[in-house]
Amino acid sequence: MVESRSKTDRVKLKARRLGMKVRGGVFSMQNILILLIPTLMIAWLIGTISSLSKNWALQQEIAEAELKKEYLTLEIEALELENDYYESEEYQELTARRLLNKKLDGETMVYLPENTIKAKTKYSDPIVVGKTQEMSNFQQWMKYLFGV
């Protein structure tokens, strides 16, 4: 009969079996490569996507800055033209005419009185709300289409 093995022998035997499984099965070169290659591919894909998104965001910032620069350039040009106009003799003459009541030889100055309240409100129509609300929808359409 087989003698019963001691507890330490059983543990040693289990450890040897586990070592054989580890060396030959779980941690073989093929299994390591099967796990390592997809992991590296996923890491490369994540890095590529993050760099593309960062580049896109930076490109958007550059485009926005270029538009702002172009806008400011146009604004500067407009202000320079406005300054040139203010320095021109035409503007100075018009300003002198308006502020100092100056006139050229042969011109006649005509001073008009201020507008009255009646003149200011002559063309402003009061809003008639009650008339349109009293008519039915059908009557409003008839008035619109046929003037009835």
mmCIF file of N, CA and C in Angstrom, residues 62-77:
data_model
loop_
_atom_site.group_PDB
_atom_site.id
_atom_site.type_symbol
_atom_site.label_atom_id
_atom_site.label_comp_id
_atom_site.label_asym_id
_atom_site.label_seq_id
_atom_site.Cartn_x
_atom_site.Cartn_y
_atom_site.Cartn_z
ATOM 1 N N ILE A 62 -5.444 79.211 -32.913
ATOM 2 C CA ILE A 62 -4.672 79.978 -33.888
ATOM 3 C C ILE A 62 -5.597 80.682 -34.864
ATOM 4 N N ALA A 63 -6.612 79.978 -35.365
ATOM 5 C CA ALA A 63 -7.552 80.590 -36.304
ATOM 6 C C ALA A 63 -8.299 81.740 -35.643
ATOM 7 N N GLU A 64 -8.696 81.561 -34.401
ATOM 8 C CA GLU A 64 -9.398 82.618 -33.682
ATOM 9 C C GLU A 64 -8.483 83.829 -33.481
ATOM 10 N N ALA A 65 -7.228 83.580 -33.139
ATOM 11 C CA ALA A 65 -6.278 84.679 -32.948
ATOM 12 C C ALA A 65 -6.022 85.418 -34.264
ATOM 13 N N GLU A 66 -5.952 84.684 -35.377
ATOM 14 C CA GLU A 66 -5.747 85.324 -36.679
ATOM 15 C C GLU A 66 -6.951 86.187 -37.052
ATOM 16 N N LEU A 67 -8.170 85.703 -36.781
ATOM 17 C CA LEU A 67 -9.358 86.509 -37.056
ATOM 18 C C LEU A 67 -9.371 87.770 -36.204
ATOM 19 N N LYS A 68 -9.004 87.629 -34.943
ATOM 20 C CA LYS A 68 -8.963 88.785 -34.058
ATOM 21 C C LYS A 68 -7.917 89.786 -34.550
ATOM 22 N N LYS A 69 -6.773 89.274 -34.991
ATOM 23 C CA LYS A 69 -5.712 90.143 -35.517
ATOM 24 C C LYS A 69 -6.202 90.882 -36.755
ATOM 25 N N GLU A 70 -6.876 90.180 -37.648
ATOM 26 C CA GLU A 70 -7.400 90.798 -38.861
ATOM 27 C C GLU A 70 -8.444 91.865 -38.521
ATOM 28 N N TYR A 71 -9.311 91.562 -37.561
ATOM 29 C CA TYR A 71 -10.321 92.529 -37.136
ATOM 30 C C TYR A 71 -9.657 93.779 -36.564
ATOM 31 N N LEU A 72 -8.649 93.586 -35.711
ATOM 32 C CA LEU A 72 -7.964 94.729 -35.115
ATOM 33 C C LEU A 72 -7.219 95.544 -36.172
ATOM 34 N N THR A 73 -6.658 94.864 -37.179
ATOM 35 C CA THR A 73 -5.987 95.576 -38.268
ATOM 36 C C THR A 73 -6.980 96.446 -39.025
ATOM 37 N N LEU A 74 -8.150 95.900 -39.329
ATOM 38 C CA LEU A 74 -9.179 96.684 -40.013
ATOM 39 C C LEU A 74 -9.653 97.852 -39.146
ATOM 40 N N GLU A 75 -9.777 97.610 -37.854
ATOM 41 C CA GLU A 75 -10.200 98.677 -36.953
ATOM 42 C C GLU A 75 -9.158 99.784 -36.902
ATOM 43 N N ILE A 76 -7.883 99.421 -36.891
ATOM 44 C CA ILE A 76 -6.808 100.415 -36.891
ATOM 45 C C ILE A 76 -6.843 101.230 -38.175
ATOM 46 N N GLU A 77 -7.035 100.546 -39.317
ATOM 47 C CA GLU A 77 -7.112 101.257 -40.592
ATOM 48 C C GLU A 77 -8.289 102.231 -40.610
#
